Short mmCIF file of C-alpha atoms and ligand atoms in Angstrom, two decimals:
data_model
loop_
_atom_site.label_atom_id
_atom_site.label_comp_id
_atom_site.label_asym_id
_atom_site.label_seq_id
_atom_site.Cartn_x
_atom_site.Cartn_y
_atom_site.Cartn_z
CA MET A 1 0.00 0.00 0.00
CA LYS A 2 1.29 3.50 -0.81
CA HIS A 3 1.79 6.05 1.98
CA VAL A 4 -0.43 8.56 0.13
CA TYR A 5 -2.75 8.14 -2.86
CA THR A 6 -3.95 10.90 -5.21
CA LEU A 7 -6.88 11.69 -7.47
CA ALA A 8 -4.92 10.19 -10.40
CA ASP A 9 -4.83 6.91 -8.45
CA LEU A 10 -8.59 7.03 -7.84
CA ARG A 11 -9.15 7.54 -11.56
CA ASN A 12 -7.19 4.36 -12.22
CA TRP A 13 -8.14 2.53 -9.01
CA GLY A 14 -8.57 -1.01 -10.36
CA ALA A 15 -5.07 -1.11 -11.81
CA VAL A 16 -3.42 0.78 -8.93
CA THR A 17 -4.82 -1.51 -6.21
CA ARG A 18 -4.93 -4.85 -8.05
CA GLU A 19 -2.35 -6.46 -5.73
CA ILE A 20 -3.63 -4.96 -2.47
CA SER A 21 -5.27 -7.24 0.07
CA PRO A 22 -7.39 -6.60 2.08
CA PRO A 23 -8.85 -4.02 -0.34
CA ILE A 24 -8.73 -0.30 0.47
CA ARG A 25 -12.34 0.63 1.21
CA LEU A 26 -11.87 3.54 3.62
CA GLY A 27 -9.64 6.60 3.73
CA VAL A 28 -9.01 10.17 4.74
CA LEU A 29 -9.08 12.99 2.16
CA GLY A 30 -7.06 16.07 3.02
CA ASN A 31 -4.28 18.41 2.01
CA PRO A 32 -1.80 18.06 3.62
CA VAL A 33 -2.54 14.51 4.72
CA ARG A 34 0.90 12.86 4.78
CA HIS A 35 1.11 13.02 8.60
CA SER A 36 -2.47 11.92 9.34
CA LEU A 37 -2.55 9.38 12.19
CA SER A 38 -5.97 8.05 11.16
CA PRO A 39 -4.71 5.08 9.07
CA GLN A 40 -2.77 3.60 12.00
CA MET A 41 -5.81 3.84 14.30
CA GLN A 42 -8.40 2.66 11.80
CA ASN A 43 -6.30 -0.18 10.38
CA ALA A 44 -5.65 -1.47 13.91
CA ALA A 45 -9.41 -1.35 14.55
CA LEU A 46 -10.22 -3.10 11.26
CA ARG A 47 -7.71 -5.90 11.97
CA GLU A 48 -8.94 -6.35 15.52
CA SER A 49 -12.56 -6.54 14.33
CA GLY A 50 -11.79 -9.03 11.54
CA ILE A 51 -13.08 -6.64 8.84
CA ASP A 52 -11.65 -7.34 5.39
CA ALA A 53 -10.76 -3.76 4.43
CA GLN A 54 -7.94 -1.24 4.75
CA TYR A 55 -7.85 2.52 5.31
CA ALA A 56 -5.54 4.83 3.31
CA ARG A 57 -4.51 8.51 2.98
CA PHE A 58 -5.58 10.56 -0.05
CA GLN A 59 -3.90 13.84 -0.90
CA ILE A 60 -6.76 15.72 -2.55
CA ARG A 61 -6.53 19.42 -3.41
CA ALA A 62 -9.54 21.70 -2.91
CA GLU A 63 -10.34 21.79 -6.62
CA GLU A 64 -10.19 17.96 -6.81
CA LEU A 65 -12.62 17.25 -3.96
CA ARG A 66 -15.82 17.14 -5.99
CA GLU A 67 -14.44 14.57 -8.43
CA ALA A 68 -12.92 12.44 -5.65
CA LEU A 69 -16.28 12.37 -3.84
CA ARG A 70 -18.03 11.43 -7.08
CA LEU A 71 -15.60 8.54 -7.71
CA VAL A 72 -15.44 6.79 -4.33
CA PRO A 73 -19.01 5.38 -4.30
CA GLN A 74 -18.28 3.74 -7.67
CA LEU A 75 -15.10 2.14 -6.26
CA ASN A 76 -16.75 0.07 -3.53
CA PHE A 77 -15.70 2.38 -0.67
CA LEU A 78 -17.53 2.07 2.66
CA GLY A 79 -16.74 5.51 4.00
CA LEU A 80 -14.31 8.39 4.38
CA ASN A 81 -12.91 10.90 6.78
CA LEU A 82 -12.39 14.50 5.68
CA THR A 83 -9.80 16.81 7.11
CA ILE A 84 -8.40 20.29 6.38
CA PRO A 85 -9.39 21.90 3.98
CA HIS A 86 -12.46 19.80 3.04
CA LYS A 87 -14.72 19.73 6.10
CA ILE A 88 -16.95 22.60 5.00
CA ALA A 89 -16.34 22.43 1.24
CA ALA A 90 -17.73 18.86 1.10
CA LEU A 91 -21.21 19.86 2.32
CA PRO A 92 -22.76 20.47 -1.14
CA SER A 93 -21.51 17.08 -2.40
CA MET A 94 -23.46 15.14 0.24
CA ASP A 95 -26.73 13.39 -0.66
CA GLN A 96 -27.79 13.49 3.00
CA LEU A 97 -26.58 15.17 6.17
CA ASP A 98 -26.94 13.95 9.72
CA ALA A 99 -28.56 16.54 12.02
CA THR A 100 -25.35 17.24 13.98
CA ALA A 101 -23.32 17.81 10.82
CA ARG A 102 -26.00 20.14 9.46
CA CYS A 103 -26.05 22.14 12.66
CA ILE A 104 -22.25 22.42 12.86
CA GLY A 105 -21.97 23.12 9.14
CA ALA A 106 -18.96 20.83 8.72
CA ILE A 107 -18.38 17.12 7.98
CA ASN A 108 -15.50 14.91 9.07
CA THR A 109 -17.08 11.51 8.36
CA VAL A 110 -18.84 10.18 5.27
CA MET A 111 -20.79 6.94 5.12
CA ILE A 112 -21.43 5.49 1.66
CA ARG A 113 -24.86 3.89 1.72
CA ASP A 114 -26.44 2.48 -1.49
CA GLY A 115 -24.10 4.66 -3.55
CA MET A 116 -25.16 7.79 -1.64
CA LEU A 117 -22.89 10.02 0.46
CA VAL A 118 -24.16 10.67 3.99
CA GLY A 119 -22.24 13.33 5.97
CA PHE A 120 -21.61 13.19 9.74
CA ASN A 121 -19.54 15.13 12.24
CA THR A 122 -17.84 13.15 15.01
CA ASP A 123 -15.61 15.97 16.31
CA ALA A 124 -18.37 17.04 18.72
CA ILE A 125 -18.86 13.66 20.39
CA GLY A 126 -15.10 13.05 20.12
CA PHE A 127 -14.45 16.19 22.18
CA SER A 128 -17.06 15.24 24.76
CA ARG A 129 -15.58 11.76 25.25
CA ALA A 130 -12.07 13.25 25.36
CA VAL A 131 -13.02 15.60 28.23
CA GLN A 132 -14.51 12.67 30.11
CA MET A 133 -11.41 10.57 29.53
CA GLU A 134 -8.91 13.30 30.44
CA PHE A 135 -10.69 15.07 33.28
CA GLU A 136 -13.40 12.61 34.44
CA ARG A 137 -15.97 15.38 33.87
CA THR A 138 -18.89 15.90 31.54
CA LEU A 139 -19.47 19.29 29.92
CA ALA A 140 -22.75 19.68 31.82
CA GLY A 141 -22.70 22.64 34.19
CA LEU A 142 -19.17 23.75 33.23
CA LYS A 143 -18.25 27.35 32.44
CA VAL A 144 -16.33 27.06 29.18
CA LEU A 145 -14.08 29.57 27.43
CA LEU A 146 -13.72 28.49 23.81
CA LEU A 147 -11.00 29.99 21.62
CA GLY A 148 -11.83 29.76 17.90
CA ALA A 149 -14.81 29.81 15.57
CA GLY A 150 -13.70 27.42 12.81
CA GLY A 151 -14.90 23.86 12.17
CA ALA A 152 -13.50 22.33 15.38
CA ALA A 153 -14.76 25.20 17.56
CA ARG A 154 -18.23 24.96 16.05
CA ALA A 155 -18.39 21.25 16.90
CA ILE A 156 -17.18 21.89 20.46
CA GLY A 157 -19.55 24.84 20.99
CA MET A 158 -22.49 22.77 19.80
CA GLN A 159 -21.59 19.92 22.13
CA CYS A 160 -21.42 22.35 25.07
CA MET A 161 -24.96 23.50 24.21
CA LEU A 162 -26.18 19.92 23.84
CA GLU A 163 -24.76 18.88 27.20
CA LYS A 164 -25.95 22.09 28.86
CA SER A 165 -22.72 23.69 29.96
CA GLN A 166 -23.59 26.58 32.25
CA LYS A 167 -21.79 29.31 30.30
CA LEU A 168 -19.95 29.46 27.01
CA TRP A 169 -17.69 32.39 26.15
CA ILE A 170 -16.41 32.44 22.58
CA TRP A 171 -13.35 34.36 21.51
CA ASN A 172 -12.04 34.36 17.93
CA ARG A 173 -9.31 36.26 16.10
CA SER A 174 -11.90 37.57 13.61
CA GLN A 175 -14.44 39.03 16.00
CA GLU A 176 -17.18 39.07 13.40
CA ARG A 177 -16.94 35.29 13.08
CA ALA A 178 -17.22 34.86 16.86
CA ARG A 179 -20.36 37.01 16.86
CA GLU A 180 -21.92 35.06 13.98
CA PHE A 181 -21.10 31.76 15.67
CA SER A 182 -22.55 32.87 18.98
CA ALA A 183 -25.72 34.13 17.21
CA LYS A 184 -26.12 30.71 15.58
CA LEU A 185 -25.77 28.95 18.93
CA HIS A 186 -28.41 31.26 20.42
CA GLU A 187 -30.90 29.74 17.97
CA LEU A 188 -30.47 26.30 19.59
CA GLU A 189 -32.67 25.23 22.45
CA SER A 190 -30.34 25.02 25.45
CA SER A 191 -29.98 26.44 28.94
CA THR A 192 -26.36 27.42 28.17
CA HIS A 193 -25.64 31.16 28.28
CA VAL A 194 -23.52 32.10 25.25
CA TYR A 195 -21.39 35.24 24.89
CA ALA A 196 -18.98 36.41 22.20
CA VAL A 197 -16.03 38.10 23.93
CA GLU A 198 -13.33 40.35 22.55
CA ARG A 199 -9.78 40.67 23.75
CA ASP A 200 -10.09 44.38 24.42
CA ASP A 201 -13.43 44.44 26.12
CA ALA A 202 -14.16 44.27 29.83
CA SER A 203 -15.51 40.70 29.62
CA PHE A 204 -12.42 38.86 28.36
CA TYR A 205 -10.33 38.67 31.54
CA PRO A 206 -13.32 37.99 33.82
CA ALA A 207 -14.25 35.15 31.44
CA ILE A 208 -10.75 33.67 31.77
CA ALA A 209 -10.95 33.95 35.55
CA ALA A 210 -14.43 32.40 35.78
CA ALA A 211 -13.92 29.55 33.30
CA ASN A 212 -13.65 25.97 34.63
CA LEU A 213 -12.62 24.71 31.20
CA ILE A 214 -10.54 26.61 28.62
CA VAL A 215 -10.32 25.09 25.14
CA ASN A 216 -8.01 26.10 22.32
CA ALA A 217 -9.76 25.23 19.04
CA THR A 218 -7.67 27.56 16.90
CA SER A 219 -4.72 26.53 14.79
CA ALA A 220 -2.55 29.10 16.60
CA ASP A 221 0.48 27.88 18.58
CA MET A 222 1.44 25.63 15.69
CA HIS A 223 4.35 27.92 15.00
CA GLU A 224 7.04 29.19 17.32
CA ASP A 225 6.26 32.85 16.65
CA ASP A 226 2.56 32.71 17.62
CA THR A 227 1.84 34.73 20.72
CA LEU A 228 -0.15 33.09 23.51
CA LEU A 229 -3.92 33.52 23.28
CA ILE A 230 -4.24 33.55 27.09
CA PRO A 231 -1.63 35.48 29.08
CA PRO A 232 0.20 32.75 31.08
CA GLU A 233 -0.36 34.47 34.43
CA ARG A 234 -4.15 34.26 33.95
CA PHE A 235 -4.43 30.46 34.20
CA THR A 236 -5.40 29.19 37.65
CA PRO A 237 -4.70 25.82 39.36
CA ASP A 238 -8.38 24.83 39.54
CA GLN A 239 -8.86 25.06 35.76
CA LEU A 240 -9.10 22.33 33.13
CA VAL A 241 -7.29 23.28 29.92
CA TYR A 242 -7.70 21.40 26.64
CA ASP A 243 -5.79 22.06 23.42
CA THR A 244 -7.27 20.45 20.28
CA ILE A 245 -3.76 20.55 18.79
CA TYR A 246 -1.66 17.38 19.28
CA THR A 247 1.40 18.22 17.15
CA PRO A 248 3.45 19.31 19.00
CA PRO A 249 2.15 17.32 22.00
CA ARG A 250 2.87 20.17 24.45
CA THR A 251 2.00 23.54 22.93
CA LYS A 252 3.08 26.77 24.59
CA PHE A 253 -0.59 27.15 25.57
CA LEU A 254 -0.54 23.82 27.46
CA GLU A 255 2.86 24.51 28.98
CA ALA A 256 1.61 27.82 30.39
CA ALA A 257 -1.51 26.14 31.81
CA ALA A 258 0.52 23.33 33.40
CA ALA A 259 3.00 25.83 34.85
CA ALA A 260 0.08 27.55 36.59
CA GLY A 261 -0.98 24.20 38.08
CA ALA A 262 -4.01 23.66 35.83
CA ARG A 263 -4.90 20.16 34.58
CA SER A 264 -4.16 20.07 30.89
CA ALA A 265 -4.50 17.70 27.94
CA ASN A 266 -3.75 17.77 24.23
CA GLY A 267 -5.96 16.86 21.25
CA LEU A 268 -4.83 13.22 20.90
CA SER A 269 -7.79 12.04 23.00
CA MET A 270 -10.21 13.98 20.76
CA LEU A 271 -8.51 12.48 17.70
CA LEU A 272 -8.93 9.00 19.18
CA HIS A 273 -12.58 9.44 20.10
CA GLN A 274 -13.66 11.13 16.87
CA ALA A 275 -12.02 8.20 15.01
CA ALA A 276 -13.81 5.65 17.20
CA ALA A 277 -17.12 7.42 16.56
CA SER A 278 -16.46 7.29 12.78
CA PHE A 279 -15.79 3.54 13.02
CA GLU A 280 -19.06 3.10 14.91
CA ILE A 281 -20.97 4.95 12.14
CA TRP A 282 -19.41 2.83 9.36
CA PHE A 283 -19.81 -0.55 11.06
CA ASP A 284 -22.65 -0.06 13.54
CA ARG A 285 -20.59 -1.71 16.29
CA ARG A 286 -18.41 -0.58 19.17
CA ALA A 287 -14.91 0.50 18.18
CA PRO A 288 -12.02 -1.40 19.81
CA ILE A 289 -10.90 1.76 21.58
CA ASN A 290 -7.97 0.20 23.50
CA VAL A 291 -6.46 -1.15 20.29
CA MET A 292 -6.90 2.23 18.60
CA ARG A 293 -5.32 4.00 21.57
CA ALA A 294 -2.37 1.59 21.57
CA ALA A 295 -1.83 2.30 17.85
CA LEU A 296 -1.76 6.01 18.63
CA ASP A 297 0.52 5.60 21.66
CA CYS A 298 3.07 3.86 19.45
CA LEU A 299 3.25 7.00 17.31
CA ALA A 300 2.99 9.70 19.98
P1 NAP B 1 -10.43 26.09 10.72
O1 NAP B 1 -11.85 25.80 10.43
O2 NAP B 1 -9.51 26.49 9.62
O3 NAP B 1 -10.38 27.23 11.87
C1 NAP B 1 -9.15 27.78 12.29
C2 NAP B 1 -9.38 28.61 13.54
O4 NAP B 1 -8.10 29.01 14.05
C3 NAP B 1 -10.18 29.89 13.31
O5 NAP B 1 -10.90 30.17 14.47
C4 NAP B 1 -9.06 30.91 13.07
O6 NAP B 1 -9.44 32.24 13.34
C5 NAP B 1 -8.07 30.45 14.11
N1 NAP B 1 -6.69 30.87 13.90
C6 NAP B 1 -5.87 30.50 12.89
N2 NAP B 1 -4.65 31.05 13.06
C7 NAP B 1 -4.71 31.81 14.19
C8 NAP B 1 -3.79 32.63 14.88
N3 NAP B 1 -2.52 32.79 14.46
N4 NAP B 1 -4.19 33.24 16.02
C9 NAP B 1 -5.46 33.08 16.46
N5 NAP B 1 -6.38 32.32 15.86
C10 NAP B 1 -6.01 31.68 14.73
O7 NAP B 1 -9.71 24.83 11.38
P2 NAP B 1 -10.36 23.71 12.34
O8 NAP B 1 -10.70 22.51 11.54
O9 NAP B 1 -11.39 24.35 13.20
O10 NAP B 1 -9.09 23.32 13.23
C11 NAP B 1 -8.68 24.15 14.30
C12 NAP B 1 -7.68 23.38 15.15
O11 NAP B 1 -8.32 22.24 15.73
C13 NAP B 1 -6.48 22.86 14.35
O12 NAP B 1 -5.34 23.07 15.14
C14 NAP B 1 -6.77 21.37 14.21
O13 NAP B 1 -5.60 20.61 14.14
C15 NAP B 1 -7.52 21.08 15.50
N6 NAP B 1 -8.42 19.92 15.40
C16 NAP B 1 -8.15 18.86 16.18
C17 NAP B 1 -8.97 17.75 16.14
C18 NAP B 1 -8.66 16.58 17.01
O14 NAP B 1 -9.24 15.52 16.81
N7 NAP B 1 -7.79 16.74 17.98
C19 NAP B 1 -10.10 17.73 15.30
C20 NAP B 1 -10.35 18.85 14.51
C21 NAP B 1 -9.49 19.94 14.56
P3 NAP B 1 -10.08 33.17 12.17
O15 NAP B 1 -11.55 32.80 12.12
O16 NAP B 1 -9.83 34.53 12.66
O17 NAP B 1 -9.35 32.82 10.91
#
């Protein structure tokens, strides 16, 4: 099996995969996708469950997505994962959308059913299970400060509403996007109080101080020169701090939280649980979570 396949391979799939056994019937589409950890987790789960299929990476550029999504149902695929930059762009190509995916406005999982593409989002439930695993807490009743308003943040915000967190403050670099996101959440039926906060206004620092759970769902801190979104001295020892980023495993954000005595965790647990939830959608059975975690631990 190749490390990464392309659209050209999909166009010539029969010839490209003639020798491959078990057949590739699942995969992740993204760009970049070379470092995706999903194949290790999903292939371990497939082997453990005795399912005769393999999972591969597909490097698909934005302008190639529509054709790739049109081809896979004809090639006997069971399902897909979508990652950056396809989670929102894939929406119009779906024949059906699950209610959660529609509400979040982004898809990370596709099930191919009778040749039709059905879109799901497992980032929301993946985050919820990750918080339970890392902190032995549910989101119910928590006061949450959420940094970001992109695809991951939307999933996390929606899950906070669903589980009835007490308060949800949303900060985003583009303030307009934070306001739009918070307005959308206000339309949902939930007891959660939602506020869009801005760095310069009077509510930002009180929100940091009052939050039980602070979540980074931005792609900041990926690079050395990014400045910290929360001033390090503002973290407190009683806080839970979650960073959706897992590469590097300890971001500056997490280091600052840990230095202040807060409990902190990186996005590997969310990655694991969103993958397990995808497996459960495709196969309608429990994912072998310990095997998937072991596959991830080998790589971490
Ligand atoms: P996205 O839709 O592209 O959103 C990116 C977000 O990051 C936006 O809120 C953007 O703000 C913000 N941002 C980007 N650069 C920034 C900077 N220098 N300073 C402050 N904010 C910045 O991406 P996404 O899919 O939501 O992914 C966001 C993060 O979540 C990524 O790091 C991704 O790896 C992680 N993630 C992890 C998992 C997991 O399983 N652990 C799952 C999904 C995503 P603007 O709106 O102002 O551009």
